[in-house]
CSV table of C-alpha atoms in Angstrom, one decimal:
chain,number,residue,atom,x,y,z
A,494,MET,CA,12.7,7.3,20.6
A,495,LYS,CA,9.1,7.7,19.3
A,496,SER,CA,7.1,4.8,18.5
A,497,LYS,CA,6.4,3.6,15.0
A,498,LEU,CA,2.7,4.6,15.6
A,499,THR,CA,3.5,8.0,16.5
A,500,ALA,CA,6.0,8.6,13.8
A,501,PHE,CA,3.0,7.2,11.3
A,502,THR,CA,0.6,9.5,12.7
A,503,GLU,CA,2.9,12.3,12.6
A,504,MET,CA,3.7,11.7,8.6
A,505,PHE,CA,0.1,10.8,7.6
A,506,GLY,CA,-2.5,11.9,10.4
A,507,PRO,CA,-5.0,9.8,12.2
A,508,LYS,CA,-6.9,7.1,10.7
A,509,ALA,CA,-5.1,7.8,7.4
A,510,ILE,CA,-6.5,7.0,3.9
A,511,ILE,CA,-3.8,6.0,1.5
A,512,GLY,CA,-5.4,6.0,-2.2
A,513,MET,CA,-4.3,3.6,-4.8
A,514,VAL,CA,-3.1,4.7,-8.3
A,515,HIS,CA,-3.4,1.4,-10.0
A,516,LEU,CA,-1.3,1.8,-13.1
A,517,PRO,CA,-2.2,0.4,-16.6
A,518,PRO,CA,0.2,-2.5,-17.9
A,519,LEU,CA,3.8,-1.2,-18.2
A,520,PRO,CA,6.5,-2.1,-20.5
A,521,GLY,CA,7.2,-5.9,-20.6
A,522,SER,CA,4.0,-7.0,-19.0
A,523,PRO,CA,1.9,-9.4,-21.1
A,524,LEU,CA,-0.8,-6.7,-21.7
A,525,TYR,CA,1.5,-4.0,-22.3
A,526,ASP,CA,-0.1,-2.3,-25.6
A,527,ASP,CA,3.6,-1.1,-27.0
A,528,LYS,CA,2.3,2.7,-27.4
A,529,GLY,CA,4.7,3.9,-25.2
A,530,ILE,CA,4.0,5.4,-21.5
A,531,SER,CA,2.7,8.8,-22.4
A,532,SER,CA,-0.7,7.9,-21.9
A,533,THR,CA,-0.2,6.0,-18.6
A,534,ILE,CA,1.7,9.1,-17.1
A,535,GLU,CA,-1.2,11.2,-17.8
A,536,TYR,CA,-3.6,8.7,-16.6
A,537,ALA,CA,-1.5,8.4,-13.3
A,538,MET,CA,-1.5,12.0,-13.2
A,539,ASP,CA,-4.8,12.2,-13.2
A,540,GLU,CA,-5.8,9.6,-10.9
A,541,ALA,CA,-3.5,11.3,-8.3
A,542,ARG,CA,-5.0,14.6,-8.5
A,543,LYS,CA,-8.4,13.0,-8.1
A,544,LEU,CA,-7.3,11.1,-5.0
A,545,GLN,CA,-5.6,14.5,-3.7
A,546,GLY,CA,-8.6,16.6,-4.4
A,547,GLY,CA,-10.9,14.2,-2.6
A,548,GLY,CA,-8.7,14.6,0.5
A,549,VAL,CA,-6.7,11.3,1.1
A,550,ASP,CA,-3.8,11.5,3.2
A,551,ALA,CA,-1.4,9.8,0.9
A,552,ILE,CA,-1.1,7.9,-2.6
A,553,GLU,CA,0.4,4.6,-3.4
A,554,ILE,CA,1.5,3.9,-6.9
A,555,GLU,CA,1.4,0.2,-8.1
A,556,ASN,CA,2.0,-1.9,-11.2
A,557,TYR,CA,-1.4,-3.4,-10.9
A,558,LEU,CA,-2.3,-4.8,-14.0
A,559,ASP,CA,1.1,-6.3,-14.7
A,560,ALA,CA,-0.2,-9.7,-13.7
A,561,SER,CA,1.2,-12.3,-13.4
A,562,TYR,CA,3.8,-11.0,-11.3
A,563,PHE,CA,7.7,-11.8,-11.0
A,564,PRO,CA,8.0,-13.8,-7.8
A,565,ASP,CA,11.7,-12.1,-7.4
A,566,ALA,CA,13.2,-9.3,-9.4
A,567,VAL,CA,11.3,-7.4,-12.2
A,568,GLY,CA,13.2,-6.0,-15.4
A,569,PRO,CA,14.8,-3.0,-15.8
A,570,GLU,CA,12.1,-1.6,-18.4
A,571,LEU,CA,9.4,-2.1,-15.4
A,572,VAL,CA,11.8,0.2,-13.0
A,573,SER,CA,12.4,2.8,-15.5
A,574,ALA,CA,8.7,3.3,-16.4
A,575,MET,CA,7.8,3.2,-12.8
A,576,ALA,CA,10.2,5.9,-11.9
A,577,ILE,CA,9.6,8.0,-14.7
A,578,ILE,CA,5.6,7.8,-13.9
A,579,ALA,CA,6.2,8.5,-10.1
A,580,HIS,CA,8.4,11.3,-11.0
A,581,GLU,CA,5.5,13.0,-13.1
A,582,VAL,CA,2.9,12.2,-10.3
A,583,ARG,CA,5.2,13.9,-7.6
A,584,LYS,CA,5.1,17.0,-9.8
A,585,VAL,CA,1.1,17.4,-9.2
A,586,THR,CA,0.8,16.2,-5.6
A,587,ASP,CA,2.1,17.2,-2.4
A,588,VAL,CA,0.7,14.4,0.0
A,589,PRO,CA,3.0,11.7,1.1
A,590,MET,CA,3.6,9.0,-1.7
A,591,GLY,CA,4.5,5.4,-1.6
A,592,ILE,CA,5.7,2.8,-4.3
A,593,CYS,CA,4.6,-0.7,-4.9
A,594,ILE,CA,6.5,-3.0,-7.4
A,595,LEU,CA,4.8,-6.3,-7.5
A,596,ALA,CA,6.7,-8.4,-6.1
A,597,ASP,CA,10.1,-6.5,-5.9
A,598,PRO,CA,10.1,-4.0,-3.1
A,599,THR,CA,14.0,-3.7,-3.7
A,600,ALA,CA,13.1,-2.1,-6.8
A,601,GLY,CA,10.4,-0.3,-5.3
A,602,LEU,CA,12.9,1.4,-2.9
A,603,ALA,CA,15.0,2.3,-5.8
A,604,VAL,CA,12.3,4.2,-7.3
A,605,ALA,CA,11.2,5.5,-4.0
A,606,HIS,CA,14.5,7.2,-3.4
A,607,ALA,CA,14.6,8.6,-6.9
A,608,VAL,CA,11.4,10.2,-6.6
A,609,ARG,CA,11.6,11.2,-3.2
A,610,ALA,CA,8.6,8.9,-1.9
A,611,GLN,CA,8.0,8.3,1.7
A,612,PHE,CA,7.3,4.6,1.7
A,613,VAL,CA,7.5,1.4,-0.1
A,614,ARG,CA,5.0,-1.6,0.3
A,615,ALA,CA,6.7,-4.9,0.4
A,616,THR,CA,3.9,-7.5,-0.4
A,617,PHE,CA,6.2,-10.3,0.7
A,618,PHE,CA,8.5,-9.5,3.6
A,619,THR,CA,9.1,-12.1,6.1
A,620,GLU,CA,6.8,-15.1,4.7
A,621,ALA,CA,7.8,-17.4,2.4
A,622,SER,CA,4.6,-17.8,0.4
A,623,VAL,CA,3.3,-19.7,-2.8
A,624,ASP,CA,1.1,-17.9,-5.5
A,625,VAL,CA,0.3,-18.2,-9.1
A,626,SER,CA,4.1,-17.5,-10.0
A,627,GLY,CA,5.1,-20.3,-7.9
A,628,LEU,CA,7.4,-19.6,-4.7
A,629,VAL,CA,8.0,-16.5,-3.8
A,630,LEU,CA,11.2,-15.9,-1.2
A,631,PRO,CA,11.3,-12.6,0.5
A,632,ARG,CA,14.7,-11.3,1.3
A,633,PRO,CA,14.3,-9.1,4.1
A,634,HIS,CA,18.0,-8.6,4.9
A,635,GLN,CA,18.7,-7.4,1.2
A,636,LEU,CA,15.8,-4.8,1.3
A,637,LEU,CA,16.8,-3.5,4.9
A,638,ARG,CA,20.4,-3.2,3.8
A,639,TYR,CA,19.7,-1.7,0.6
A,640,ARG,CA,17.5,0.8,2.6
A,641,LYS,CA,20.3,1.8,4.9
A,642,PHE,CA,22.5,2.3,1.8
A,643,LEU,CA,20.1,4.6,0.0
A,644,ASP,CA,17.7,6.2,2.4
A,645,PRO,CA,16.9,5.2,5.7
A,646,SER,CA,14.1,7.6,6.2
A,647,ILE,CA,12.0,5.4,3.7
A,648,LYS,CA,9.1,3.6,5.4
A,649,ILE,CA,8.5,0.1,4.8
A,650,PHE,CA,4.9,-1.1,4.9
A,651,ALA,CA,4.6,-5.1,5.1
A,652,ASP,CA,1.9,-7.2,4.1
A,653,VAL,CA,1.2,-10.6,6.3
A,654,HIS,CA,-0.7,-13.2,4.8
A,655,ILE,CA,-0.8,-11.4,1.7
A,656,LYS,CA,-3.7,-11.8,-0.7
A,657,HIS,CA,-3.6,-14.0,-3.9
A,658,SER,CA,-1.0,-16.3,-2.0
A,659,ALA,CA,-0.8,-18.6,0.6
A,660,PRO,CA,2.1,-18.8,3.4
A,661,LEU,CA,4.3,-21.9,2.7
A,662,ALA,CA,4.4,-22.7,6.5
A,663,PRO,CA,0.9,-21.3,7.7
A,664,ARG,CA,1.1,-19.7,11.3
A,665,PRO,CA,-1.5,-17.4,13.0
A,666,ILE,CA,-1.5,-14.0,11.5
A,667,GLU,CA,-0.3,-12.2,14.6
A,668,GLU,CA,2.9,-14.3,14.8
A,669,SER,CA,3.6,-13.2,11.3
A,670,ALA,CA,2.8,-9.6,11.8
A,671,TYR,CA,5.1,-9.7,15.1
A,672,ASP,CA,7.9,-11.0,13.2
A,673,ALA,CA,7.3,-8.2,10.1
A,674,ALA,CA,7.5,-5.7,13.2
A,675,TYR,CA,10.6,-7.3,14.8
A,676,PHE,CA,12.5,-7.4,11.5
A,677,GLN,CA,11.8,-3.5,11.0
A,678,ALA,CA,8.9,-3.2,9.1
A,679,ASP,CA,7.5,0.5,9.7
A,680,ALA,CA,3.7,-0.6,9.5
A,681,VAL,CA,1.9,-3.9,9.0
A,682,ILE,CA,-0.9,-4.4,6.4
A,683,VAL,CA,-3.6,-6.9,6.8
A,684,SER,CA,-5.8,-7.9,3.9
A,685,GLY,CA,-8.5,-10.0,2.7
A,686,LYS,CA,-8.0,-13.1,0.3
A,687,HIS,CA,-8.1,-11.1,-2.8
A,688,THR,CA,-8.1,-7.5,-4.2
A,689,GLY,CA,-11.2,-5.7,-3.0
A,690,PHE,CA,-12.3,-8.6,-0.6
A,691,PRO,CA,-13.1,-7.7,3.1
A,692,THR,CA,-10.3,-7.8,5.5
A,693,ARG,CA,-11.4,-10.0,8.4
A,694,MET,CA,-12.1,-7.9,11.7
A,695,ASP,CA,-10.5,-10.8,13.8
A,696,ASP,CA,-7.4,-10.8,12.1
A,697,VAL,CA,-7.1,-7.0,12.6
A,698,ARG,CA,-7.7,-7.4,16.3
A,699,ALA,CA,-5.4,-10.1,16.5
A,700,VAL,CA,-2.4,-8.2,15.0
A,701,LYS,CA,-3.1,-4.7,16.8
A,702,ARG,CA,-3.3,-6.8,20.2
A,703,VAL,CA,0.5,-8.0,19.8
A,704,LEU,CA,1.5,-4.5,17.9
A,705,PRO,CA,0.0,-1.8,19.9
A,706,GLU,CA,2.5,0.7,19.1
A,707,VAL,CA,3.2,-0.2,15.2
A,708,PRO,CA,0.6,1.0,12.7
A,709,VAL,CA,-1.7,-1.8,11.4
A,710,LEU,CA,-3.4,-0.8,8.2
A,711,ILE,CA,-6.4,-2.2,6.4
A,712,GLY,CA,-5.2,-3.7,3.0
A,713,SER,CA,-8.4,-4.4,1.1
A,714,GLY,CA,-12.2,-4.1,1.4
A,715,LEU,CA,-12.5,-0.9,3.4
A,716,ARG,CA,-15.4,1.0,2.3
A,717,GLN,CA,-17.7,3.8,3.4
A,718,SER,CA,-20.0,1.4,5.1
A,719,THR,CA,-17.3,-0.4,7.1
A,720,ALA,CA,-14.9,2.4,7.7
A,721,ALA,CA,-16.0,3.3,11.4
A,722,GLU,CA,-15.9,-0.2,12.2
A,723,PHE,CA,-12.4,-0.9,10.9
A,724,PHE,CA,-11.1,2.3,12.4
A,725,GLU,CA,-12.0,1.4,16.1
A,726,VAL,CA,-9.0,-0.9,15.8
A,727,ALA,CA,-6.9,0.0,12.8
A,728,ASP,CA,-4.7,2.7,12.4
A,729,GLY,CA,-5.1,3.6,8.6
A,730,ALA,CA,-6.1,1.9,5.5
A,731,ILE,CA,-4.7,1.4,1.8
A,732,VAL,CA,-7.9,1.9,-0.4
A,733,GLY,CA,-8.4,1.2,-4.2
A,734,SER,CA,-11.4,-0.8,-5.5
A,735,SER,CA,-14.0,0.9,-3.5
A,736,LEU,CA,-12.7,4.5,-4.6
A,737,LYS,CA,-13.1,3.4,-8.2
A,738,LYS,CA,-16.0,3.5,-10.8
A,739,ASP,CA,-18.4,0.6,-10.0
A,740,GLY,CA,-15.9,-0.7,-7.1
A,741,ASP,CA,-13.6,-2.2,-9.6
A,742,ALA,CA,-9.8,-1.7,-9.0
A,743,ALA,CA,-9.1,-1.5,-12.8
A,744,ASN,CA,-11.6,1.2,-13.4
A,745,PRO,CA,-10.6,5.0,-12.8
A,746,VAL,CA,-11.0,6.9,-9.5
A,747,ASP,CA,-14.6,8.0,-8.9
A,748,CYS,CA,-14.4,11.5,-7.2
A,749,GLU,CA,-17.7,10.9,-5.5
A,750,ARG,CA,-16.9,7.9,-3.9
A,751,VAL,CA,-13.5,9.4,-2.6
A,752,ARG,CA,-15.5,12.2,-1.1
A,753,ALA,CA,-18.0,9.9,0.4
A,754,LEU,CA,-15.1,8.0,2.2
A,755,MET,CA,-13.4,11.0,3.5
A,756,GLU,CA,-16.5,12.3,5.0
A,757,VAL,CA,-17.0,9.2,6.9
A,758,VAL,CA,-13.3,9.2,8.0
A,759,ARG,CA,-13.4,12.9,9.0
A,760,GLY,CA,-16.5,11.9,11.2
A,761,VAL,CA,-14.5,9.0,12.8
A,762,ARG,CA,-11.5,11.4,13.5
A,763,GLN,CA,-14.0,14.1,14.9
A,764,ALA,CA,-15.7,11.5,17.2
A,765,ARG,CA,-12.1,10.4,18.4
A,766,GLU,CA,-11.2,13.9,19.2
A,767,ALA,CA,-14.5,14.4,21.1
A,768,GLU,CA,-13.7,11.5,23.2
A,769,ARG,CA,-10.5,12.6,24.1
A,770,ALA,CA,-11.5,16.2,25.0
């Protein structure tokens, strides 16, 4: 049986870059403008085209501007909007796609199944945590059984010590990561304290040390200047802020930033290949 890292590399390639499609506010969220989602669909399609055109290995669609997020289950209006948007984005891209519904990975899994996405991001998976919405209690037992029911091939990428929150029972990050992998996460995501904040290299090393055959992904703060260092250890990265205009996650994708990052990443890959030759 192949390792999770081998399966990840076969699907995404080595040192994969997953580009973020951060969506405007969706129906039901505090900042939604009540104009319908047609403009959001066009925006998301354009963002995805720019990311794929710049050479990213996959995309992740997220309801980023729906803060403050539900600590448990989102409403049907959000799920239906995400499904419609992701369905249209799927038509204009052929790279692997992921779905992140904050903070309801079960709803994300339903959307992923409907649009044939390859993975979901579970921001809370095995750690009870506290954030601005209150106590967040992950339910991996439900998520895993729902995946078995819908489509066991959909991968689960799980955050540990997720940004913008604090674990209810703090533990070393490598212990949390080990539990996430033990409970069937297909990749583990290590992030900084907030969106766009740098991930601590010591955290990445600690997690990779205990999970050598599980993909360890950078979840925030990777940029052109730090990619080579992070990829000495990490197996991939989910990148949003540094690919946007002015480095702001709420802004549209900046094609030049995508091109520049992917040029660095290709150099890292070529150097690794040369070492193996």
